[in-house]
Tab-separated table of C-alpha atoms and ligand atoms in Angstrom:
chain	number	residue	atom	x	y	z
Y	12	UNK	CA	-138.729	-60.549	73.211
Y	13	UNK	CA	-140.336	-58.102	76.362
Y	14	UNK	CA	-138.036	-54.841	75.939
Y	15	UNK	CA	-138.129	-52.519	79.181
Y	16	UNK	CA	-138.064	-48.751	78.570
Y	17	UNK	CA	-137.137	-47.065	81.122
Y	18	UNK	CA	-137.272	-42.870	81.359
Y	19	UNK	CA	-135.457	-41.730	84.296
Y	20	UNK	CA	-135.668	-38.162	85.661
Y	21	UNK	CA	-134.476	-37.358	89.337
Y	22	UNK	CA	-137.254	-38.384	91.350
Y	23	UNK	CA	-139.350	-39.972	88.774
Y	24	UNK	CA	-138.708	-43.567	86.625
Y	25	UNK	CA	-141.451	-43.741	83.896
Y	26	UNK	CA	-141.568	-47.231	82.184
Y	27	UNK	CA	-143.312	-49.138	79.449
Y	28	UNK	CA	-143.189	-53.503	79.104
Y	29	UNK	CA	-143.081	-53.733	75.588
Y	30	UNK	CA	-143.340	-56.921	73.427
Y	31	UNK	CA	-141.339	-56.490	70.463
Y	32	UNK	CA	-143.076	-58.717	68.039
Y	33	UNK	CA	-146.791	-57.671	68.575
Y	34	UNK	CA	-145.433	-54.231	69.335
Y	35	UNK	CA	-148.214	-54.204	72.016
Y	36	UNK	CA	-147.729	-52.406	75.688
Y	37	UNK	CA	-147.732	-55.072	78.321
Y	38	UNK	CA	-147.634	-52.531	80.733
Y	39	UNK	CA	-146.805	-49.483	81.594
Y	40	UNK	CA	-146.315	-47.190	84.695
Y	41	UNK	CA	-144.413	-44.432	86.883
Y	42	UNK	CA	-142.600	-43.595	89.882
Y	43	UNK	CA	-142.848	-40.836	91.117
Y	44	UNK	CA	-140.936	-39.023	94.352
Y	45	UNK	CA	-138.091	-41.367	94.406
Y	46	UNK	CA	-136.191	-39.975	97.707
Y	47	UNK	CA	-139.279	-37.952	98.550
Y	48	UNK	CA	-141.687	-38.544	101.161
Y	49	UNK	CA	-144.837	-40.140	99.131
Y	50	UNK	CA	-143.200	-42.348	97.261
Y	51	UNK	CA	-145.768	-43.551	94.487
Y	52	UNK	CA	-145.867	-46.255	92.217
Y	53	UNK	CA	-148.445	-46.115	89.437
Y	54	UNK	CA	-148.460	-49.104	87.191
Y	55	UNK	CA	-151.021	-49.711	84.384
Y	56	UNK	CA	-151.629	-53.391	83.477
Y	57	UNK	CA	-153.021	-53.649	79.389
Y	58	UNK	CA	-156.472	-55.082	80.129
Y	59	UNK	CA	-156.557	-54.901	83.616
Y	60	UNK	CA	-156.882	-52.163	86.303
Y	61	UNK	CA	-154.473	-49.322	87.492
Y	62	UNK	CA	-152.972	-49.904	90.488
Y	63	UNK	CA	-151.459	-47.252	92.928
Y	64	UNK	CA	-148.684	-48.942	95.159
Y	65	UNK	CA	-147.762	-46.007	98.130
Y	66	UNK	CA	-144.530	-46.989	99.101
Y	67	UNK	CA	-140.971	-45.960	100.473
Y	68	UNK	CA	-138.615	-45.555	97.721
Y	69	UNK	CA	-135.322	-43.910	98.686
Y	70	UNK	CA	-133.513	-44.548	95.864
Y	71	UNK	CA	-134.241	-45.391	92.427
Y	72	UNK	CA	-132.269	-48.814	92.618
Y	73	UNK	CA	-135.634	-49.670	94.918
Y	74	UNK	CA	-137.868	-47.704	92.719
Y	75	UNK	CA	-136.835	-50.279	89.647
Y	76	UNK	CA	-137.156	-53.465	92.204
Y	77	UNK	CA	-140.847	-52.153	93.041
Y	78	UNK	CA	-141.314	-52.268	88.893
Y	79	UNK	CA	-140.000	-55.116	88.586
Y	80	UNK	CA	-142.461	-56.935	91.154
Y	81	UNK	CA	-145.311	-55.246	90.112
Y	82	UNK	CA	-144.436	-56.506	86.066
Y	83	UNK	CA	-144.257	-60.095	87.813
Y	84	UNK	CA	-147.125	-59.906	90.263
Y	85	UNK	CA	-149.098	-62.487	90.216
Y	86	UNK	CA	-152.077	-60.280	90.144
Y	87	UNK	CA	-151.181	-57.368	88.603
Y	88	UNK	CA	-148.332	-58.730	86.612
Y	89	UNK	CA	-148.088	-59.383	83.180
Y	90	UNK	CA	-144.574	-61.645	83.023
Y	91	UNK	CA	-143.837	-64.536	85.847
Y	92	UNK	CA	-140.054	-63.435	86.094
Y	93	UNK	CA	-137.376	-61.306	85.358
Y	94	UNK	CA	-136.215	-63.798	82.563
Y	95	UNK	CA	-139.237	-62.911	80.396
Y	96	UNK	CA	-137.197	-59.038	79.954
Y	97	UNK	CA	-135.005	-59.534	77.415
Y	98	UNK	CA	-133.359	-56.456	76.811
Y	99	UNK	CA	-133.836	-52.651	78.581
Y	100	UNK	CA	-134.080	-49.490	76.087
Y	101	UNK	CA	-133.102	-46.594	78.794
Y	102	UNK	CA	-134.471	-43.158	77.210
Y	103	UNK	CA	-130.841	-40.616	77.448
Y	104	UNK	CA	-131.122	-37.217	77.472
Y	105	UNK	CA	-127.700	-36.008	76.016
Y	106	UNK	CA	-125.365	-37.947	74.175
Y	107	UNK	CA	-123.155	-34.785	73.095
Y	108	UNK	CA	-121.036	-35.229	70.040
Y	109	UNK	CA	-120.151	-38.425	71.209
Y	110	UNK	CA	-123.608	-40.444	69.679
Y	111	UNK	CA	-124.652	-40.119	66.905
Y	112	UNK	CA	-126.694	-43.412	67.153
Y	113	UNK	CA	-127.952	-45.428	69.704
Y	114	UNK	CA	-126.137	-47.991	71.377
Y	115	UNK	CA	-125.341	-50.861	73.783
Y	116	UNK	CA	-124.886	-49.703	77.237
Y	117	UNK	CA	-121.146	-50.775	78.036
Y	118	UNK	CA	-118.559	-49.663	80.930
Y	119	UNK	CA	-116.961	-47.130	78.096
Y	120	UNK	CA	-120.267	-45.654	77.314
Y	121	UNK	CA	-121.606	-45.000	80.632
Y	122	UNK	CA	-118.351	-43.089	81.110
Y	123	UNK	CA	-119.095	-40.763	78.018
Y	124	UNK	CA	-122.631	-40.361	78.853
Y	125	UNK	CA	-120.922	-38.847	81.822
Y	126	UNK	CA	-118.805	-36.562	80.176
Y	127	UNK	CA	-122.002	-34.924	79.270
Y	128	UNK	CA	-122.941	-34.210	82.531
Y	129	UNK	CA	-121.862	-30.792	81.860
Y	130	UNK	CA	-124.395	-29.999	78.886
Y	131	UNK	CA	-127.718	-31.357	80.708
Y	132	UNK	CA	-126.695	-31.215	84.662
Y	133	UNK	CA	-130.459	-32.225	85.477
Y	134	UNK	CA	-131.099	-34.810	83.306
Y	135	UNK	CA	-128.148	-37.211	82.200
Y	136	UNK	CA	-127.087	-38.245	86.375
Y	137	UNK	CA	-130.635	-39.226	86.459
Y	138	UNK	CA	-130.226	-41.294	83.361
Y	139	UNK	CA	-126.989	-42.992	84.583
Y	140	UNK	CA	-128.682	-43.551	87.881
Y	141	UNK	CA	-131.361	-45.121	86.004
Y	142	UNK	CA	-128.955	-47.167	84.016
Y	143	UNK	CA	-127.035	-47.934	87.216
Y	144	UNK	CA	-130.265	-49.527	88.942
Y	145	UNK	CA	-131.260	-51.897	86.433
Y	146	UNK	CA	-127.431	-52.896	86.062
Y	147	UNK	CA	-127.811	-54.157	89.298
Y	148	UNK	CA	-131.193	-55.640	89.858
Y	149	UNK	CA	-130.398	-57.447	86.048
Y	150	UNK	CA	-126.694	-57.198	85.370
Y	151	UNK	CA	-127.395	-59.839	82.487
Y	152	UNK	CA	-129.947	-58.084	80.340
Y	153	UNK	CA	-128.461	-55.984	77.606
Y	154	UNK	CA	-129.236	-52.872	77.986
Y	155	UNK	CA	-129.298	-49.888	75.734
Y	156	UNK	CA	-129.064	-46.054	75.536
Y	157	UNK	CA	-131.010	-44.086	72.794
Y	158	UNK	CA	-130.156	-40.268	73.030
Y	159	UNK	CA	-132.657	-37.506	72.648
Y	160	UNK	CA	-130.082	-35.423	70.966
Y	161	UNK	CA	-128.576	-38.398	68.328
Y	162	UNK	CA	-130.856	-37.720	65.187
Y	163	UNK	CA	-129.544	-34.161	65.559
Y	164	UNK	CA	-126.080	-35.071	65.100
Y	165	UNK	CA	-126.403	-34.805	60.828
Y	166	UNK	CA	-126.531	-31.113	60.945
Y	167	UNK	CA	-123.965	-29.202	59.278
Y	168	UNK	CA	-121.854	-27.081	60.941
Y	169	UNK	CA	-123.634	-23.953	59.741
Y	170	UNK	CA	-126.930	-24.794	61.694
Y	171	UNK	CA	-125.045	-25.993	64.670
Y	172	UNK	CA	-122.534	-23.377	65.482
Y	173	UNK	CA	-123.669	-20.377	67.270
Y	174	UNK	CA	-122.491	-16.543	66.669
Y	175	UNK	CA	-120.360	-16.880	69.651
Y	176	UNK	CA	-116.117	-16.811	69.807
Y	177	UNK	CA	-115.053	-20.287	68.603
Y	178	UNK	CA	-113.151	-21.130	71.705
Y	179	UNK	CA	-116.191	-21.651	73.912
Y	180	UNK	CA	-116.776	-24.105	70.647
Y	181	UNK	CA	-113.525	-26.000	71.500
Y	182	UNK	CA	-113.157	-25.632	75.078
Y	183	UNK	CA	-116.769	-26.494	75.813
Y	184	UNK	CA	-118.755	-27.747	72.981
Y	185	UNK	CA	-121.089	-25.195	73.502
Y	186	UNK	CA	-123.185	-25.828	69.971
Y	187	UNK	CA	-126.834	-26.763	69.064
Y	188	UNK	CA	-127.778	-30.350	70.194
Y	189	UNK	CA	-131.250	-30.359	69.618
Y	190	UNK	CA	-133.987	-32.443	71.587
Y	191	UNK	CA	-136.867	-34.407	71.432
Y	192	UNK	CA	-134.529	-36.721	68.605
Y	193	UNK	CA	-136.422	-39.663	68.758
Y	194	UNK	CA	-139.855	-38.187	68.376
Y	195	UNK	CA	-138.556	-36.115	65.540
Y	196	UNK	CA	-136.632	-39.199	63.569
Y	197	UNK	CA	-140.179	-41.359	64.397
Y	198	UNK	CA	-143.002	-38.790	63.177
Y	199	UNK	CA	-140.718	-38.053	60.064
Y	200	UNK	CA	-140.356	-41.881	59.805
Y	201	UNK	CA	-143.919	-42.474	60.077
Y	202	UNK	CA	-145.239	-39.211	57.883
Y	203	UNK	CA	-143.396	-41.095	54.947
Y	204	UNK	CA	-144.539	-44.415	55.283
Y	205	UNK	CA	-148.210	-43.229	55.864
Y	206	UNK	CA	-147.605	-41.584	52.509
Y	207	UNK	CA	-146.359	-44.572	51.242
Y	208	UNK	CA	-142.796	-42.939	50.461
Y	209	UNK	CA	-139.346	-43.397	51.208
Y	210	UNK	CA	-138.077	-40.878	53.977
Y	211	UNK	CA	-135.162	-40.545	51.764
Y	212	UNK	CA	-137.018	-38.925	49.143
Y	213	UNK	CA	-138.994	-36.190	51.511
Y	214	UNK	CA	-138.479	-32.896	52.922
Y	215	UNK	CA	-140.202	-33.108	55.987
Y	216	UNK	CA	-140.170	-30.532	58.594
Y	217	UNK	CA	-141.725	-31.970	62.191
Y	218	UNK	CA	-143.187	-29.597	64.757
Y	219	UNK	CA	-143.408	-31.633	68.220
Y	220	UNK	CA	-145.440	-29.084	70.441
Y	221	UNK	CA	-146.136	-30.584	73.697
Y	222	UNK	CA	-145.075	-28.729	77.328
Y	223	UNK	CA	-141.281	-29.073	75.714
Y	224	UNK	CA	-141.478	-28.051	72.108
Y	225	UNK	CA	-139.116	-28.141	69.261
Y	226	UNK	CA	-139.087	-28.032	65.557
Y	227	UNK	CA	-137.168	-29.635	63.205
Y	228	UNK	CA	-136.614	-29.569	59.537
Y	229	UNK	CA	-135.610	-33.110	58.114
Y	230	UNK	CA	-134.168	-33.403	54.722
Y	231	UNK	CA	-133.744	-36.555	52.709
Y	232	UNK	CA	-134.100	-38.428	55.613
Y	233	UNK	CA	-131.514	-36.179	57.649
Y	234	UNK	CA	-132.319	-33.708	60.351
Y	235	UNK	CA	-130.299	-30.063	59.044
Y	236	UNK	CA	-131.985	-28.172	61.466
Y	237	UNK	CA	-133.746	-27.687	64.978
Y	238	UNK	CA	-135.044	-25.426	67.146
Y	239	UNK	CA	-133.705	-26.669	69.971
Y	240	UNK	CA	-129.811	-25.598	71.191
Y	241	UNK	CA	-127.172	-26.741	73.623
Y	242	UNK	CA	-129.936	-26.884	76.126
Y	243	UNK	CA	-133.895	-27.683	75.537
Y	244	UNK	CA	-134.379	-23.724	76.218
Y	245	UNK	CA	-133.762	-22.399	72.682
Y	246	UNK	CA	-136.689	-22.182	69.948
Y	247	UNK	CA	-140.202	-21.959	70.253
Y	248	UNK	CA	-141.854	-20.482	73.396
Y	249	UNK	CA	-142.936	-23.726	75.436
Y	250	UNK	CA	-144.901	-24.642	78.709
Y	251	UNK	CA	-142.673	-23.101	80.869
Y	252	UNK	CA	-139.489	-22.537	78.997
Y	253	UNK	CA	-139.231	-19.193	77.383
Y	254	UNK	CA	-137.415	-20.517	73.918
Y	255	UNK	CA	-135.714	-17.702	71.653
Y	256	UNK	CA	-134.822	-13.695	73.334
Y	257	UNK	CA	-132.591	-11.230	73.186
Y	258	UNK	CA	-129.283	-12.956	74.944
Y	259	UNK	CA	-129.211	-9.482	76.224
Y	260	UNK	CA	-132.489	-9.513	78.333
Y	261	UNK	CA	-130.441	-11.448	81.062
Y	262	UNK	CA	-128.148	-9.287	82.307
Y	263	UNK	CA	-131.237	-6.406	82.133
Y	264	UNK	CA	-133.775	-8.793	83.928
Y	265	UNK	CA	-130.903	-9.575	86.321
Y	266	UNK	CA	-129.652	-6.021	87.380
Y	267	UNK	CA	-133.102	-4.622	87.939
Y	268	UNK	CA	-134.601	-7.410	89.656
Y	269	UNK	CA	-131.298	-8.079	91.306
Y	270	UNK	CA	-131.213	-11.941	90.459
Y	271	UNK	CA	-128.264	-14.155	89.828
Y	272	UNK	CA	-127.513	-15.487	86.938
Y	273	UNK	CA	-128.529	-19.323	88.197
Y	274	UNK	CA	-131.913	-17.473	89.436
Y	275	UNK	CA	-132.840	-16.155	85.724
Y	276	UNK	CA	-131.980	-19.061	84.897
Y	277	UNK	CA	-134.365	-20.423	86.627
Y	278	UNK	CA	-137.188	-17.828	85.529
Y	279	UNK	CA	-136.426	-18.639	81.729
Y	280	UNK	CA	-136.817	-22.670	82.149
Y	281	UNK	CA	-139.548	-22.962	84.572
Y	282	UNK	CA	-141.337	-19.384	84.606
Y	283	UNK	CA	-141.489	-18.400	81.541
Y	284	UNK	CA	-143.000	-19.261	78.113
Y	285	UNK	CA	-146.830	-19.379	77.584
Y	286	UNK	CA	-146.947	-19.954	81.866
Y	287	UNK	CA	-145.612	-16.677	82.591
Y	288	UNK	CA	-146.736	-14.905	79.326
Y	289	UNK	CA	-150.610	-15.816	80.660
Y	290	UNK	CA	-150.080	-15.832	84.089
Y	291	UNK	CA	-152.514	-18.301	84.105
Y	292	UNK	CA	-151.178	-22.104	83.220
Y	293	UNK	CA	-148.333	-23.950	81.643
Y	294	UNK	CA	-151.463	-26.560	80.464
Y	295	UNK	CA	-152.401	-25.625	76.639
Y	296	UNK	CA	-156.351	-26.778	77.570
Y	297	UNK	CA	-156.293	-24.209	80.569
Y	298	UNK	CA	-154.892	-21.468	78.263
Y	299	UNK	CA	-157.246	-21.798	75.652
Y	300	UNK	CA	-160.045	-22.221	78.135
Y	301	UNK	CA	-159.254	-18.686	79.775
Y	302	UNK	CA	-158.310	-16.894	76.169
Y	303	UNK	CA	-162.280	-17.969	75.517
Y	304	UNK	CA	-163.155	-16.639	78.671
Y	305	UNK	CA	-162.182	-13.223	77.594
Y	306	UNK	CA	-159.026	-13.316	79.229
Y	307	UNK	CA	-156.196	-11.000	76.930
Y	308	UNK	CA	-153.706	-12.219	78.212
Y	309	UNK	CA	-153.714	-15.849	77.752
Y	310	UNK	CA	-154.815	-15.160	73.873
Y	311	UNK	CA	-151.428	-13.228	73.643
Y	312	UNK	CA	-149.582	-16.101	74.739
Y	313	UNK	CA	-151.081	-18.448	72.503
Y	314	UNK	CA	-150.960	-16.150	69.464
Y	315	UNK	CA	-147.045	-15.605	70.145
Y	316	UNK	CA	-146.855	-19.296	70.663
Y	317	UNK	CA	-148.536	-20.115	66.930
Y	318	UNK	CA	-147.221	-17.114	65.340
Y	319	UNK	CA	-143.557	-18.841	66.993
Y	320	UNK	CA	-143.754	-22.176	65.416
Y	321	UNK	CA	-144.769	-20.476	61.816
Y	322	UNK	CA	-142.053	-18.590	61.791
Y	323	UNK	CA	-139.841	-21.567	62.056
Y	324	UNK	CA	-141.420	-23.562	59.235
Y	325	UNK	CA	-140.549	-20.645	56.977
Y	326	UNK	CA	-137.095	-21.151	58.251
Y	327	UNK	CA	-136.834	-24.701	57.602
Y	328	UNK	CA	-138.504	-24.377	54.157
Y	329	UNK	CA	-135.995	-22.051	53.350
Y	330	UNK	CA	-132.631	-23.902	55.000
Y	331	UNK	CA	-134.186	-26.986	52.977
Y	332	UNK	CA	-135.379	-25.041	49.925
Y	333	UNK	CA	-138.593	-26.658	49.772
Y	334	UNK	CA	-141.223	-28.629	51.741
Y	335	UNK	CA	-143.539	-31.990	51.264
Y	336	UNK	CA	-144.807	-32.404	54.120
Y	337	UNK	CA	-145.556	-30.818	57.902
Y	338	UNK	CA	-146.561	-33.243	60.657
Y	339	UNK	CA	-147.885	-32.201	63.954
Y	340	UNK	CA	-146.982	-34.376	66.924
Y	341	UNK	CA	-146.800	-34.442	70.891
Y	342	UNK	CA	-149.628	-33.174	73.275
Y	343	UNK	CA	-150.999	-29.660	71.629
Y	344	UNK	CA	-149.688	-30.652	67.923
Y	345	UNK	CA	-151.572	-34.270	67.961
Y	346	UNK	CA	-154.593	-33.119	69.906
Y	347	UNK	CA	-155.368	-30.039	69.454
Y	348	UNK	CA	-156.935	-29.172	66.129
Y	349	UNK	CA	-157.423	-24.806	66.780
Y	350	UNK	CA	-153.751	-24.742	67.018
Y	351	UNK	CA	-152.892	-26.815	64.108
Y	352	UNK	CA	-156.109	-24.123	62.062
Y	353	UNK	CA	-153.858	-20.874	63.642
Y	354	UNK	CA	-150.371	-22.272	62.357
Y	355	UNK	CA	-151.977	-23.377	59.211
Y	356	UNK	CA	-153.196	-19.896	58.718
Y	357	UNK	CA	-149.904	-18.688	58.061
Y	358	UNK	CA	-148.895	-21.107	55.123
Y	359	UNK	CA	-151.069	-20.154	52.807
Y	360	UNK	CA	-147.927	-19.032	50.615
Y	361	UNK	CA	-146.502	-22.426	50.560
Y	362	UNK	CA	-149.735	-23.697	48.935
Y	363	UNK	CA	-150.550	-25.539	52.014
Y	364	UNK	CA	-154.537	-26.739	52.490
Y	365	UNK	CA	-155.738	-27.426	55.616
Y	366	UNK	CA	-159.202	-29.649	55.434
Y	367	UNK	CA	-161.389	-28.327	58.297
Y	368	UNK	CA	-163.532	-31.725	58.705
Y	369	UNK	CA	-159.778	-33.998	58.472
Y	370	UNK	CA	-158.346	-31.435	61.425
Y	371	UNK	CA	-161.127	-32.394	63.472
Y	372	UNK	CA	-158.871	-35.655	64.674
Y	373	UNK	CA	-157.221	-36.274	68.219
Y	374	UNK	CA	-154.397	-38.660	69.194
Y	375	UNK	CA	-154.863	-39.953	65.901
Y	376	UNK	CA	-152.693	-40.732	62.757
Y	377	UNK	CA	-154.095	-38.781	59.693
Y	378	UNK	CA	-153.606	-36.455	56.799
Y	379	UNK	CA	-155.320	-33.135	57.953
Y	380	UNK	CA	-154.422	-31.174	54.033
Y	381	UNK	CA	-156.655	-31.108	51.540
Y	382	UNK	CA	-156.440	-33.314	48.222
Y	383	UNK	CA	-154.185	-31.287	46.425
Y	384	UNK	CA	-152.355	-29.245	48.608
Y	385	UNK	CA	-149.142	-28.475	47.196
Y	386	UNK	CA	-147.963	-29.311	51.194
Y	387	UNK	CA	-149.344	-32.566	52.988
Y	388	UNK	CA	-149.748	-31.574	56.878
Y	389	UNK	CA	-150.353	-34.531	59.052
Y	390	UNK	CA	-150.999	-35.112	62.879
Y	391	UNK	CA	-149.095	-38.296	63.509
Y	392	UNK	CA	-149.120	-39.071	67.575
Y	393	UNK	CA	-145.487	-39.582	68.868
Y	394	UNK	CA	-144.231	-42.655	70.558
Y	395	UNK	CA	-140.666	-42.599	71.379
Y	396	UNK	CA	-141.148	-45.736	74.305
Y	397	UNK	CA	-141.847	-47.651	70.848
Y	398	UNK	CA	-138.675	-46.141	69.197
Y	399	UNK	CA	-137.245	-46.510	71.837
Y	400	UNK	CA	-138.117	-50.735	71.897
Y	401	UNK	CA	-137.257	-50.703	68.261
Y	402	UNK	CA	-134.103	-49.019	68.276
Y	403	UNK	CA	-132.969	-51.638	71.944
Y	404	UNK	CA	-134.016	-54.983	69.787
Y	405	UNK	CA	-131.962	-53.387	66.620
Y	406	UNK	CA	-128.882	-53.503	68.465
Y	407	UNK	CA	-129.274	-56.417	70.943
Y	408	UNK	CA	-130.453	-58.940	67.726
Y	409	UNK	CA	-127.504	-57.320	66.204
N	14	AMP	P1	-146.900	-33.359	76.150
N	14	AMP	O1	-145.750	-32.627	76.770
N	14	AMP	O2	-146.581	-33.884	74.783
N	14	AMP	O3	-147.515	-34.383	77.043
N	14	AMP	O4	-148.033	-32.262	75.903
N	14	AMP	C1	-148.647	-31.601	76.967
N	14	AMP	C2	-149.463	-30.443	76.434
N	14	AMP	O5	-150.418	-30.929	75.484
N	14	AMP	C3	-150.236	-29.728	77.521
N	14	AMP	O6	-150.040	-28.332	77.430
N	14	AMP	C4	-151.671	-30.068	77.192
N	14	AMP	O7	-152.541	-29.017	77.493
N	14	AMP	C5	-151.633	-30.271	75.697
N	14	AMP	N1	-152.794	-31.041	75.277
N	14	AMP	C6	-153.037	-32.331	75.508
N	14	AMP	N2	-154.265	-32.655	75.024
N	14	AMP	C7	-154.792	-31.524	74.508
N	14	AMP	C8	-156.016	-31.191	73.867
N	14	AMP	N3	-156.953	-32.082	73.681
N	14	AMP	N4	-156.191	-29.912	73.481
N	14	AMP	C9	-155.251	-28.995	73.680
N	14	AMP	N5	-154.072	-29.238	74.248
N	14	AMP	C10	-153.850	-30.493	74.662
């Protein structure tokens, strides 16, 4: 069966045409400025070339038609009709406390996926829009939401309530969600099977540093902890996101600088983190390039950033009282071996071993420790569109 993912933001649809028995990308592709001028269609044909498709698309019901001819082109296609998709796997930001798992996409479910509106305001609409579109183009395809925040929902109470009054608990839900779910439950996932070991048997603590970065610790197969909070904001410093500060720093940022609250808001998501610590990029490679150029600044960020993520392995190996292994996934924790060396550097009391020559690996699956090391560290490259797949044929063969 061809399973559809479909990742919808608010003026972007990303996509992959997966076959579910091979596993292999058919193709993949994005829109990007739905309701913008410059509408743009990218789609990427396996084994053939990328084609760019400039095109209105006011809405993202047209933005799923466009995919939907360019997967049955009879160029650049790779299917000769719609009845070749057998199921669609939409990517869902927050499912709340409401899913715990993924599921099929039903009237009763796209209801509760908008009572969560609330918790991610720029994220789930876009989702349900997303979900909306395909309804309509292919009301009789199953479809199915997996949640970014559902492997999250087996921590305990103690790691997901916040020092805050309880009421805001009750009235609001305001708790730790945790992101980045499906990454997090995959790398673990994968980190035991490379070792040839049941999940359930592992205490495995997953560090997914890309442009959005969390950490989580996952024990016996259970996530107890993440970095992550009620919004993707809290934890480590990230691209742009600032992660953990003094609560405290708002009201000070906002009185002297006379902001509002939405506007340092605004500053702590999409100004901050190693961006506005550098001054120089949000991009790790542009970072790193000026922090060899001499550049202070940019070495700060990337020290705090390292010396951030340490930190919260030695929190995880404590809330799980122990450790096996450490995987390093997304953009910086997959690719980029000096970062992997700086975190490493601080482990040393764990017994971990990094192995210089095995860290020297990009975008690759592999065991970076030494023989020996009391700790395994891996770099295992994420792939939550193939979750994703996995998790849509689970439920529609079901
Ligand atoms: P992601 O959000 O997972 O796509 O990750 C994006 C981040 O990964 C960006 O900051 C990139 O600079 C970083 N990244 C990707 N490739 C490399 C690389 N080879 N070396 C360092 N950082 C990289």
């Amino acid at each position: 069966m061809n399973i559809l993912v479909i990742n919808c933001g608010s003026s972007s649809l990303k996509y992959q045409l997966i076959d579910s028995k091979t596993e292999a990308v058919l193709a993949k592709g994005l829109c990007e400025r739905i309701g913008i001028d410059g509408s743009l269609l990218t789609h990427q044909p396996a084994g053939k070339d990328k084609v760019k498709i400039e095109t209105p698309m006011p809405n993202h019901t047209v933005a799923v038609k466009l995919v939907i001819e360019a997967l049955t082109n009879t160029v650049h296609g790779v299917i000769s009709s719609l009845d070749e998709i057998g199921a669609v796997g939409h990517r869902v930001v927050h499912g709340g406390e409401q899913f715990a798992t993924s599921v099929i996409i039903n009237e009763t479910v796209m209801k509760a996926i908008e009572e969560c509106n609330d918790l991610a305001p720029l994220h789930n609409p876009a989702n349900l829009i997303g979900i909306n579109s395909c309804k309509e183009i292919m009301p009789n395809v199953p479809m199915v939401a997996v949640f970014d925040t559902a492997f999250h929902q087996t921590m305990p109470e103690k790691a997901y309530l916040y020092g805050l009054p309880y009421e805001y608990y009750e009235k609001y839900k305001v708790r730790r969600y945790g992101f980045h779910g499906t990454s997090h439950d995959y790398v673990s996932d994968r980190a035991a099977q490379i070792l040839g070991k049941k999940r359930t048997d592992l205490k495995i603590i997953v560090c997914h540093l890309g442009n959005g970065a969390s950490v989580s610790a996952v024990d016996h197969g259970k996530c107890v902890d993440t970095s992550m909070g009620l919004t993707p904001l809290e934890g480590l410093i990230m691209g742009t996101r600032s992660g953990d500060i003094d609560p405290a720093i708002c009201d000070f940022i906002c009185q002297k600088e006379h902001l509002s609250p939405a506007e340092m808001n605004n500053i702590l998501n999409k100004k901050s983190g190693v961006f506005g610590m550098s001054g120089v990029s949000s991009d790790f490679r542009d970072i790193e390039a000026a922090a060899d150029e001499g550049n202070k600044l940019a070495q700060a960020a990337l020290d705090a950033f390292y010396y951030r993520v340490a930190k919260y392995i030695g929190a995880y190996t404590a809330a799980m009282n122990g450790i096996d292994i450490i995987a390093f996934t997304a953009g910086v924790g997959e690719n980029n071996q000096v970062g992997r060396k700086e975190i490493c550097a601080y482990l040393g009391y764990l017994g971990t071993e990094l192995d210089v020559d095995r860290n020297n690996v990009r975008g690759e699956e592999r065991i970076i420790s030494k023989e020996g090391s009391k700790v395994t560290l891996m770099a295992i490259p994420t792939n939550e569109e193939l979750a994703i797949a996995r998790q849509t044929l689970a439920l529609v063969q079901s």
